[in-house]
GROMACS .gro file of C-alpha atoms in nm:
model
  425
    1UNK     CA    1  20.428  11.713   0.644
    2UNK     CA    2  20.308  11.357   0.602
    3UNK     CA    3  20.353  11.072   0.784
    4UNK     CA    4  20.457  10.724   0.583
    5UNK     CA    5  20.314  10.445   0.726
    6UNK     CA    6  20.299  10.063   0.670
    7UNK     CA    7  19.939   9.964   0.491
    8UNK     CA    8  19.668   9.767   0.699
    9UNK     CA    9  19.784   9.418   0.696
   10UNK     CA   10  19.474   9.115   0.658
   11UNK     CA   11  19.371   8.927   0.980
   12UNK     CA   12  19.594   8.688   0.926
   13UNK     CA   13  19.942   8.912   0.910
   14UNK     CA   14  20.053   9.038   1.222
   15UNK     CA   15  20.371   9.195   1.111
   16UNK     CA   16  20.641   9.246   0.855
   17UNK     CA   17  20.972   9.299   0.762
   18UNK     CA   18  21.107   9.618   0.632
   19UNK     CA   19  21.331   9.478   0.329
   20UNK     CA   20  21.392   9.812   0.110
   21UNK     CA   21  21.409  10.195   0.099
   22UNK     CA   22  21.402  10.325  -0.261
   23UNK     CA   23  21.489  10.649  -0.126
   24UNK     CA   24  21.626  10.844   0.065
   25UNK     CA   25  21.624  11.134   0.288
   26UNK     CA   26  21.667  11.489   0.092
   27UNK     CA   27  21.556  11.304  -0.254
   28UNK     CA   28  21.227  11.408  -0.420
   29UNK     CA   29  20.961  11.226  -0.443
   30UNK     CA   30  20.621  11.207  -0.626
   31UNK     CA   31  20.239  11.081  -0.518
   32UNK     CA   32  20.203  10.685  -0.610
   33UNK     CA   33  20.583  10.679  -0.613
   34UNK     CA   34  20.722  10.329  -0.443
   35UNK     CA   35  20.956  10.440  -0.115
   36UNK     CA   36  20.975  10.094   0.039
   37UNK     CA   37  20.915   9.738   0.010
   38UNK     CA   38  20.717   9.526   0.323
   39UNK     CA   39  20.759   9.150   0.357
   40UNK     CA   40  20.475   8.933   0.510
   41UNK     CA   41  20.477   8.588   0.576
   42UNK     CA   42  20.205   8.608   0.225
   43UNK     CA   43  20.337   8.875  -0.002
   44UNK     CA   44  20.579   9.173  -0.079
   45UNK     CA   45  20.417   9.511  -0.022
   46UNK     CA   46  20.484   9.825  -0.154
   47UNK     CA   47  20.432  10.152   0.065
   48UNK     CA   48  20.379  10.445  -0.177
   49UNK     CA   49  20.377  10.820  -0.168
   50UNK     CA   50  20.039  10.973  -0.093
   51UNK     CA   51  20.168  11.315  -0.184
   52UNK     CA   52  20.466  11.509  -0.407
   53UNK     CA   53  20.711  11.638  -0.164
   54UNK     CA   54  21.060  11.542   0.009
   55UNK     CA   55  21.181  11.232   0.183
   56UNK     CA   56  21.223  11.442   0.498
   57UNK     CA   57  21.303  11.170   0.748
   58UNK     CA   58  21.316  10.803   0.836
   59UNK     CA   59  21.219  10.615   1.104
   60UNK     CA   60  21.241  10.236   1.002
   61UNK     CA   61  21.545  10.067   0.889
   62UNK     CA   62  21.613   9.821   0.613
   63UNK     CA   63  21.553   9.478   0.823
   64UNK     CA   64  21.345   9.656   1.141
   65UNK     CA   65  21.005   9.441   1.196
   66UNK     CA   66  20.683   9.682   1.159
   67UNK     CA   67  20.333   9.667   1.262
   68UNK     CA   68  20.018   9.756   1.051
   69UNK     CA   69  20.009  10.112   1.020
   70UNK     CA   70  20.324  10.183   1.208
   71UNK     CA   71  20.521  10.479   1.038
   72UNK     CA   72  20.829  10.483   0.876
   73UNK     CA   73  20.896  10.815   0.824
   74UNK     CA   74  20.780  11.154   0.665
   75UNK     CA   75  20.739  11.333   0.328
   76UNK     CA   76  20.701  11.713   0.352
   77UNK     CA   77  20.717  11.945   0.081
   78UNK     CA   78  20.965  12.043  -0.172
   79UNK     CA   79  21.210  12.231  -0.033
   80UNK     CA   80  21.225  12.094   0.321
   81UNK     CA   81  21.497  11.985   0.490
   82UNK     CA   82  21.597  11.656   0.599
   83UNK     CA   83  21.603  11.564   0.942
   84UNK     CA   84  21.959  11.594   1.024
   85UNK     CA   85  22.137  11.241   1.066
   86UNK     CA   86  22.353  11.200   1.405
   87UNK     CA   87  22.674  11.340   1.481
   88UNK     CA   88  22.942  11.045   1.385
   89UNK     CA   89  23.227  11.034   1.637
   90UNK     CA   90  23.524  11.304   1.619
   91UNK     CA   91  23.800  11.204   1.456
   92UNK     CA   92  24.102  11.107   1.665
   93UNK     CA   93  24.306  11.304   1.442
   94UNK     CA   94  24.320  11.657   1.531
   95UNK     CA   95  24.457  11.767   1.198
   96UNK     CA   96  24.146  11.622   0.998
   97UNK     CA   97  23.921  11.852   1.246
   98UNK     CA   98  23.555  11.765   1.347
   99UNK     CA   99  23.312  11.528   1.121
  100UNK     CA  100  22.970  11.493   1.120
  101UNK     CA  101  22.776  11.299   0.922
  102UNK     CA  102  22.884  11.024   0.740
  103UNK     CA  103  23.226  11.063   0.546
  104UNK     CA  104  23.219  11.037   0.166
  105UNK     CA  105  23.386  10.685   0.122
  106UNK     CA  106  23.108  10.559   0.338
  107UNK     CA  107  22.806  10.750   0.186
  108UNK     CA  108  22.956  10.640  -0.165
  109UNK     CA  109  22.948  10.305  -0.058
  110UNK     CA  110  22.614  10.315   0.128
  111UNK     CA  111  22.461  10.452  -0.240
  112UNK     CA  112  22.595  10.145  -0.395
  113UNK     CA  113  22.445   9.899  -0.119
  114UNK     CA  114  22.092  10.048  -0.219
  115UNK     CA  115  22.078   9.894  -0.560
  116UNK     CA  116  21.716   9.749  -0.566
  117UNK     CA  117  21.882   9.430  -0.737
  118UNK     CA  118  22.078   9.349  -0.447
  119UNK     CA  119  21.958   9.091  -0.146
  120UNK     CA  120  21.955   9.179   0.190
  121UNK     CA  121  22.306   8.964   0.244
  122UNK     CA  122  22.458   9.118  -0.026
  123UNK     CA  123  22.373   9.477   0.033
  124UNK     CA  124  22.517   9.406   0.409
  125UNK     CA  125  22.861   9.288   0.270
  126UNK     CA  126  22.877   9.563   0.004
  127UNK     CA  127  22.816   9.804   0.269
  128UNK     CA  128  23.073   9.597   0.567
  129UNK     CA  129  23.361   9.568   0.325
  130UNK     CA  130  23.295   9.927   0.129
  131UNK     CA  131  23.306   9.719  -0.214
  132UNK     CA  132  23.110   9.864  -0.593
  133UNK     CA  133  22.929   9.602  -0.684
  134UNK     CA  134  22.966   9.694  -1.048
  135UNK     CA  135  23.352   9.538  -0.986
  136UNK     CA  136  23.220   9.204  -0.885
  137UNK     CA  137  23.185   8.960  -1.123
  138UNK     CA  138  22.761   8.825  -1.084
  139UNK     CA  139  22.739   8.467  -1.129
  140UNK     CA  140  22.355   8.415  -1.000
  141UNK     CA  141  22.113   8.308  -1.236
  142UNK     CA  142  21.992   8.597  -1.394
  143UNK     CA  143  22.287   8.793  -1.390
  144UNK     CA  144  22.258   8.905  -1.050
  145UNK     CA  145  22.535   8.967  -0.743
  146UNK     CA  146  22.531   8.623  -0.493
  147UNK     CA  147  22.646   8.646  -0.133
  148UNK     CA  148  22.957   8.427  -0.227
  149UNK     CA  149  23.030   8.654  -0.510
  150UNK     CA  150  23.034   8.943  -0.246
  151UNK     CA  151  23.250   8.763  -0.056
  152UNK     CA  152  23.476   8.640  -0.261
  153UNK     CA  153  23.535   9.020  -0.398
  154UNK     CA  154  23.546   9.078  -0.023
  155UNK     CA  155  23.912   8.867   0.050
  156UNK     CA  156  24.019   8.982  -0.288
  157UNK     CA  157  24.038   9.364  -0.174
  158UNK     CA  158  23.770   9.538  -0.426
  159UNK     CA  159  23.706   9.829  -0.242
  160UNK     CA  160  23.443  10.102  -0.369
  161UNK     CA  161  23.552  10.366  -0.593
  162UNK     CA  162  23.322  10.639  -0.604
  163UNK     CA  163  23.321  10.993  -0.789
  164UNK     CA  164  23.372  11.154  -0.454
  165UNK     CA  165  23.652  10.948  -0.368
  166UNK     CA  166  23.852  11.122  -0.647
  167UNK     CA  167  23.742  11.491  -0.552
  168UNK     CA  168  23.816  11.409  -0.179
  169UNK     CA  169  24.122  11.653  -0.020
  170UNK     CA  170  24.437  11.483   0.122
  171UNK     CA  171  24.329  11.506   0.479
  172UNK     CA  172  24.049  11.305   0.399
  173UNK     CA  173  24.207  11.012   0.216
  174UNK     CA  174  24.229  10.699   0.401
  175UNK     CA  175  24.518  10.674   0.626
  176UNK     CA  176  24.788  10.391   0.577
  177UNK     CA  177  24.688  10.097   0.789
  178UNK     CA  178  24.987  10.141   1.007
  179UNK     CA  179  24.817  10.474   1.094
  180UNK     CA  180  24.434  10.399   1.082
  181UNK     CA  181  24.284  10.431   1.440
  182UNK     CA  182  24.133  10.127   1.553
  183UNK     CA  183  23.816  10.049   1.464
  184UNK     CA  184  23.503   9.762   1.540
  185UNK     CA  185  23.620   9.496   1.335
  186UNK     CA  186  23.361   9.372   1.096
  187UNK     CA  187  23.222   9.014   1.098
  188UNK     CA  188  23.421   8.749   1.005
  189UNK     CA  189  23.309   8.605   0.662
  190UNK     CA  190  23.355   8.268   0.585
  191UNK     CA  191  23.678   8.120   0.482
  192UNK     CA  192  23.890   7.793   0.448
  193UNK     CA  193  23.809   7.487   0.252
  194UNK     CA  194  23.470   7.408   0.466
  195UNK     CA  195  23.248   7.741   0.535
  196UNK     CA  196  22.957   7.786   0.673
  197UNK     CA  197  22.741   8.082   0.709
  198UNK     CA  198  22.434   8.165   0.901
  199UNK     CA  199  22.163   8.324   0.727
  200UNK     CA  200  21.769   8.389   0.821
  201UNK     CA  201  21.466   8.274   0.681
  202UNK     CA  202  21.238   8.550   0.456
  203UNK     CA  203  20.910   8.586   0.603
  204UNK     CA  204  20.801   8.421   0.330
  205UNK     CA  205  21.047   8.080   0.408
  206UNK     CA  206  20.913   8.056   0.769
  207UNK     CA  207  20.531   8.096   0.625
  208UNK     CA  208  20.584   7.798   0.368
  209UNK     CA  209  20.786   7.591   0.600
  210UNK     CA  210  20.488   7.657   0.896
  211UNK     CA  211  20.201   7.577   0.660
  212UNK     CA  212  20.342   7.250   0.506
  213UNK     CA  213  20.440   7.113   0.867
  214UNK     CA  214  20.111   7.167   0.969
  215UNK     CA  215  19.983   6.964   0.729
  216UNK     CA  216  20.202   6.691   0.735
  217UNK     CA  217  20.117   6.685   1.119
  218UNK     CA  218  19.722   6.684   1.055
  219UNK     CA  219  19.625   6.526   0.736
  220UNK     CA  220  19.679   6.169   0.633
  221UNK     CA  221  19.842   6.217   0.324
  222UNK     CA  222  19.907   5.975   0.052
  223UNK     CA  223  20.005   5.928  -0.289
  224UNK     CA  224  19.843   5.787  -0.634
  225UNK     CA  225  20.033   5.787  -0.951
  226UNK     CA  226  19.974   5.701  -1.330
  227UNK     CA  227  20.108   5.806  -1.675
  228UNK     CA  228  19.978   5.989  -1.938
  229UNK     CA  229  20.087   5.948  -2.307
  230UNK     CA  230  20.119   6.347  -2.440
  231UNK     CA  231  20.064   6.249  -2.770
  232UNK     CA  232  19.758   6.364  -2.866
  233UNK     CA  233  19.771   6.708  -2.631
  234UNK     CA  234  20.099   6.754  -2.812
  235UNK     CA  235  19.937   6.718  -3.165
  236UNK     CA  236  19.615   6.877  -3.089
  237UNK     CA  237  19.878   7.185  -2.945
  238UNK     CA  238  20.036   7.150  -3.241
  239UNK     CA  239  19.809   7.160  -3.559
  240UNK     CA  240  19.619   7.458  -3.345
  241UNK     CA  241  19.859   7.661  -3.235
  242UNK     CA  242  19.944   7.921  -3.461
  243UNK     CA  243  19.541   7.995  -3.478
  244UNK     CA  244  19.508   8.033  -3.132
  245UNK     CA  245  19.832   8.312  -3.098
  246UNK     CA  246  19.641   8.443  -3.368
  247UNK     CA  247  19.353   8.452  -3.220
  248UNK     CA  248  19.368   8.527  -2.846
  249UNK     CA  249  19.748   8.676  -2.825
  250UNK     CA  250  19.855   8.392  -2.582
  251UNK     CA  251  19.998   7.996  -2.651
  252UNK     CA  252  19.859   7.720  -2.585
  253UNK     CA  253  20.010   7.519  -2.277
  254UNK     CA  254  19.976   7.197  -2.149
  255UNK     CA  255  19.911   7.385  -1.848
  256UNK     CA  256  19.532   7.464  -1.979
  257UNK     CA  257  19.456   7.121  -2.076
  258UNK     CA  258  19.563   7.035  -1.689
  259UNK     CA  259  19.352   7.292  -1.588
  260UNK     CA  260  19.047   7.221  -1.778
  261UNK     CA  261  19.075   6.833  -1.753
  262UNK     CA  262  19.171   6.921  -1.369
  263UNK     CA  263  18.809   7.049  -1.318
  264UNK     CA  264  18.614   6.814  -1.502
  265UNK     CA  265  18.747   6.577  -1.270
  266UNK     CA  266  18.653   6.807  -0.951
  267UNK     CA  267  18.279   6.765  -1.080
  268UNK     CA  268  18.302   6.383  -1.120
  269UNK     CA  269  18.437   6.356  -0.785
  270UNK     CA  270  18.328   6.660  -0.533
  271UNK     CA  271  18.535   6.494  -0.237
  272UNK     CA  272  18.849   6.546  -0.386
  273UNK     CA  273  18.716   6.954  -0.418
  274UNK     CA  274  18.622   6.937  -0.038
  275UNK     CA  275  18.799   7.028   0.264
  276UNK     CA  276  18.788   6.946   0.614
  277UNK     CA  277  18.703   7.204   0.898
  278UNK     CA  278  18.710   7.023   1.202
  279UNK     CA  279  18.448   6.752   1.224
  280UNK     CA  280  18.286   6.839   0.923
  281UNK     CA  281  18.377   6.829   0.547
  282UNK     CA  282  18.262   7.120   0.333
  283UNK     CA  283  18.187   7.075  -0.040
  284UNK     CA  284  18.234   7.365  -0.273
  285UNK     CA  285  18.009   7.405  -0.513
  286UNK     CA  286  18.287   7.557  -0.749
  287UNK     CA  287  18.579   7.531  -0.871
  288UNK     CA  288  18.944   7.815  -0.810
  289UNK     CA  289  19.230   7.595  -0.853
  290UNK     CA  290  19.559   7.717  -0.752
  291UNK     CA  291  19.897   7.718  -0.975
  292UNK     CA  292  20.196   7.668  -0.825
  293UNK     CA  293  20.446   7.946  -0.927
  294UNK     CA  294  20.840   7.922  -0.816
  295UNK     CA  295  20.959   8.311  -0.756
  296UNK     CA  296  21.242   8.472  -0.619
  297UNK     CA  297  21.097   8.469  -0.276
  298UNK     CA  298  20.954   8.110  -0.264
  299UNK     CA  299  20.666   7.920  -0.431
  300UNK     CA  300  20.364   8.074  -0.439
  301UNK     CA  301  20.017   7.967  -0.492
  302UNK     CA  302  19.793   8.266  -0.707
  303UNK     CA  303  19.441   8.105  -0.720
  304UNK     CA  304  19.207   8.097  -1.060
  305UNK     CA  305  18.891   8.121  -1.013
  306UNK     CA  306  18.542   7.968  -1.130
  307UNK     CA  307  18.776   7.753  -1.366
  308UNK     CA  308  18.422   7.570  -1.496
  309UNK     CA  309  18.374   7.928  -1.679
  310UNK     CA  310  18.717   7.990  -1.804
  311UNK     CA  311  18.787   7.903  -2.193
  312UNK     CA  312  19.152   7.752  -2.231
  313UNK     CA  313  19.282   8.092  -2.357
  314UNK     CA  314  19.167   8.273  -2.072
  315UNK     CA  315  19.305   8.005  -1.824
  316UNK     CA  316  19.651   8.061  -2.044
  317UNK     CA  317  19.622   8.456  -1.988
  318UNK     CA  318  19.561   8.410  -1.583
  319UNK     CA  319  19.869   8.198  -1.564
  320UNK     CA  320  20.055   8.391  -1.799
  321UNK     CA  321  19.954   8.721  -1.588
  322UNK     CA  322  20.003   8.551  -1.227
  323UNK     CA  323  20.371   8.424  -1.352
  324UNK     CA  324  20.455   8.785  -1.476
  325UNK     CA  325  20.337   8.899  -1.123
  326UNK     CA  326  20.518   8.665  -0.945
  327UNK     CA  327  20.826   8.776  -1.139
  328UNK     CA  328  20.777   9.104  -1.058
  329UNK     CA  329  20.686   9.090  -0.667
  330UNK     CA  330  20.336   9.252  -0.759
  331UNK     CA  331  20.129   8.941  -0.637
  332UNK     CA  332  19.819   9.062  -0.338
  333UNK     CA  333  19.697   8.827  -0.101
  334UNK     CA  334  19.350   8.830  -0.350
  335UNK     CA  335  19.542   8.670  -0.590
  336UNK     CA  336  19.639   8.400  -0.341
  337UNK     CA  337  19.375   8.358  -0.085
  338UNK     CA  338  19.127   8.080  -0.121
  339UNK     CA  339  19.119   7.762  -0.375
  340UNK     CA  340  18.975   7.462  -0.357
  341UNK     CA  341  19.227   7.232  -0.544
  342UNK     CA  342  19.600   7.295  -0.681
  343UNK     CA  343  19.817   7.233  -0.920
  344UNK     CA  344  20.209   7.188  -0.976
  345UNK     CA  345  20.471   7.169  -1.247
  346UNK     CA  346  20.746   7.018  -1.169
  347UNK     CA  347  20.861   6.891  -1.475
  348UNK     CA  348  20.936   7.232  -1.582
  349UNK     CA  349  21.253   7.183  -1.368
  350UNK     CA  350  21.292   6.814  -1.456
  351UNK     CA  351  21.147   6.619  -1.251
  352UNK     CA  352  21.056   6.281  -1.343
  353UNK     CA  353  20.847   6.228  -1.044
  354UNK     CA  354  20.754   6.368  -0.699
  355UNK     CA  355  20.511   6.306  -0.382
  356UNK     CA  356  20.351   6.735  -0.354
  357UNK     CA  357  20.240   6.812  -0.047
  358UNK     CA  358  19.873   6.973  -0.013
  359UNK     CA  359  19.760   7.316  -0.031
  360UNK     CA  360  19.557   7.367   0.323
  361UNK     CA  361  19.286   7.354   0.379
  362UNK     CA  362  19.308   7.183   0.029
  363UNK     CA  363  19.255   6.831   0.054
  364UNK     CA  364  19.419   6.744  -0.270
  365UNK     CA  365  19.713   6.835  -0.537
  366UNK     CA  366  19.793   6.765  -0.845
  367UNK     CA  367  20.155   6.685  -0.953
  368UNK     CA  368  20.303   6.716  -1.346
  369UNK     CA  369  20.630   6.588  -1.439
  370UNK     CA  370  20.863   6.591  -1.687
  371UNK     CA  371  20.772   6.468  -2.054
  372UNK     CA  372  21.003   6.164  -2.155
  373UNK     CA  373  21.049   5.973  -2.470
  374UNK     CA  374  20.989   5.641  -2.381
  375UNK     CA  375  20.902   5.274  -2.502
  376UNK     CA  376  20.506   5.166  -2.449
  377UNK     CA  377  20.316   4.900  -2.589
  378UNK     CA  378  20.029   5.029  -2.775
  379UNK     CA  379  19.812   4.816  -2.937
  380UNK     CA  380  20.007   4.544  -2.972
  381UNK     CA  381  20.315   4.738  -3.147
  382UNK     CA  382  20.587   4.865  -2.884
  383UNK     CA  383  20.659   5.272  -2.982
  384UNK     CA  384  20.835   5.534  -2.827
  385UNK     CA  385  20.576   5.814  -2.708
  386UNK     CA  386  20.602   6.113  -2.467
  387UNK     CA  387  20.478   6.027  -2.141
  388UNK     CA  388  20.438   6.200  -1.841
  389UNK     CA  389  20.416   6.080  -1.482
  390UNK     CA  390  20.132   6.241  -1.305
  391UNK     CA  391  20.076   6.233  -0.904
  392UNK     CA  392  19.787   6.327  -0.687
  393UNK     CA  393  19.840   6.359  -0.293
  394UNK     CA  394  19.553   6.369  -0.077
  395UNK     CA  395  19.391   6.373   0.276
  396UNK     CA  396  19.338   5.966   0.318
  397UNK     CA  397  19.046   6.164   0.601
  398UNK     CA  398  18.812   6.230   0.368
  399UNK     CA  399  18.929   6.074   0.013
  400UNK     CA  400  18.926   5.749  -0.001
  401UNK     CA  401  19.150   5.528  -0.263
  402UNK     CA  402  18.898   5.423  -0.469
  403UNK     CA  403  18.832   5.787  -0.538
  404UNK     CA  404  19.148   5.936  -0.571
  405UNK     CA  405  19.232   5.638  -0.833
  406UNK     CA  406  18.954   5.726  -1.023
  407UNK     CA  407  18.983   6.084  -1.025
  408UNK     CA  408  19.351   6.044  -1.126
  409UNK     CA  409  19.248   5.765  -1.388
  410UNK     CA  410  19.008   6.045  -1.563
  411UNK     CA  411  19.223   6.318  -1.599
  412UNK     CA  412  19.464   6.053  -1.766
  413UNK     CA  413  19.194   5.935  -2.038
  414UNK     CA  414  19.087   6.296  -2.087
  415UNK     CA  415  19.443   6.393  -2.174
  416UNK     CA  416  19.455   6.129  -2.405
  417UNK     CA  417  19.158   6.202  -2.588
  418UNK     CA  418  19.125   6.611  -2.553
  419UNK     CA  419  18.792   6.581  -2.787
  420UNK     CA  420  18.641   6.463  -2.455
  421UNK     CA  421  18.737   6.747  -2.255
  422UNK     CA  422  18.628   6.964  -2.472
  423UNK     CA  423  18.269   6.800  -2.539
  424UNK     CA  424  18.203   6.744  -2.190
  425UNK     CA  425  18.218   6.337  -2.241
   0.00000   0.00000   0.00000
């Protein structure tokens, strides 16, 4: 017998939130196999098998907080039996004799509800109103099941229908509602023309909201805009592309060119790389800027590092790598601790223009935008041209105008003239 328990959180977690069991108890399981899923105010983390054996028993719930280390239940070996769940209430029918356990309706419906593609809402409805969620109709993004498409299946009357519900005797059917014996009511899900529902932050939520609060409560943050003309970054991506795929298995992004014009900028103007601990101002003497990624769970922030040493196809393969990870909940706090600088794309949503807010103990962030057709006058001739708003927020503390001006005003002319980037001019 082995206990599972949660993995050693960092210094900086203090606890988490149990948000799924892949199994459970009786089902076999194998060493490195995922059993749950952990939610810090940082990351997702997975709690693995350390040996092949049984689920034998559970001691956390889906939603219970946990501390480092605390267990959540056992794996024994094949063969052993499950800790035996409690006794459910007799029935009040003497005919359909004594119960225990949970009755098949309910554990068919309880199976459904553990469908890893569910959220926590959901999987609470599915499991309140005894519904199969393959009978409600997904409208979410990708396909998946929303909380108003569970309720809306809810008032409609989709109840689960489960193999075991056809193999179940008369005496077990559901009684008529006339007949049913009262029961707790479940909660009342919104209705009428105005609803409203209640639901908690992730871990994740509260984390983001804390850490940008903070700063807008200690730095003296301001913002510095220009425009780039994407022109020649669109050409250059252009004529080279199909060599570079060839060549290094990735494409070439405009997020690269950021990157590497980004950090040439860093060097011309260390303040805007510093931060500020206290009363003093520490300069790094290199460079991990951060990429903002949107996931499921919130934005997140995976840091590359030593970007002064990174070619423009490995910068493409960290982002491309980070953004698969962040897709797939597999991001560690390595991948997001530190940076000196940051980056985000909002244009890759539409937006024409924005204010971000710093990264802290970052002192600065960079801000993309969308990439809009419009007219410019260029040497004398007015032409239509891709441009891009850029922003850069920073902490007015240490960075003063002049700087940030400048240090937006270079990453401008190196984007319009990507031979200098790339020479170093």
């Amino acid at each position: 017998m082995a206990d599972i328990k949660v993995p050693v959180f960092s210094e900086s977690v203090s606890e988490g939130t149990l948000l799924t069991w892949h199994k459970k108890p009786g089902e076999a399981v194998t060493r490195g196999e995922v059993l749950a899923e952990i939610e810090t105010d940082k990351v997702v983390l997975e709690v693995t098998a350390q040996q092949d054996g049984v689920l034998t028993g559970i001691a956390k719930q889906e939603g219970d907080t946990v501390l480092s280390e605390e267990v959540l239940g056992t794996v024994g070996e094949a063969g052993s039996a499950p800790a035996p769940a409690p006794a459910a209430a007799v029935s009040a029918d003497p005919a359909a004799g004594p119960v225990s356990g949970e009755a098949p309706a309910q554990a068919a419906g309880n199976e459904a509800t553990r469908r890893d593609d569910l959220s926590p809402a959901v999987r609470k409805i599915v499991a309140e109103q005894n519904l199969d969620p393959a009978q409600i109709p997904a409208t979410g993004p990708k396909g998946n099941i929303t909380k108003a498409d569970a309720v809306v299946a809810a008032q409609g009357g989709l109840t689960y229908q489960g193999p075991q519900d056809a193999a179940k005797p008369a005496a077990m059917q559901p009684a008529p509602a006339a007949q049913a014996p009262q029961a707790a009511a479940p909660a009342p899900l919104p209705q009428g023309p105005r609803p409203e529902e209640r639901v908690p932050m992730t871990r994740i939520r509260q984390r983001i909201a804390e850490r940008l609060k903070d700063v807008q409560n200690t730095a003296a943050l301001l913002t510095t805009f220009n425009e780039v003309n994407m022109q020649p970054a669109m050409d250059l991506r252009k004529k080279y592309q199909d060599q570079f795929v060839a060549k290094h298995g990735v494409k070439l992004g405009f997020m690269s060119l950021f990157v590497r014009a980004a950090t040439e900028a860093l060097k011309a103007f260390p303040v805007v790389n510093a931060s500020v601990d206290g009363k003093d101002v520490i300069y790094h003497g290199y460079y991990d800027i951060g990429i903002a990624v949107a996931s499921d769970r919130g934005l997140v922030v995976p840091i590359l590092r030593d970007t002064e040493q990174l070619s423009l196809a490995a910068i493409e393969k960290g982002i491309a790598g980070y953004a698969q990870k962040a897709k797939s909940g597999k991001l560690t706090l390595d991948d997001m601790s530190g940076g000196t600088f940051s980056i985000t794309n909002g244009g890759t949503f539409g937006s024409m223009m924005s204010t971000p807010i710093i990264n802290a103990p970052q002192s600065a962030i960079l801000g993309m935008h969308n990439i809009i057709e419009r007219p410019i006058a260029q040497k004398g001739q007015v032409v239509i041209a891709p441009m891009m708003y850029i922003a850069l927020s920073y902490d007015h503390r240490i960075i003063d105008g002049k700087e940030a001006v400048q240090f937006l005003v270079m990453i401008k002319n190196l984007l319009e003239d990507p031979a200098r980037m790339l020479l170093e001019l």
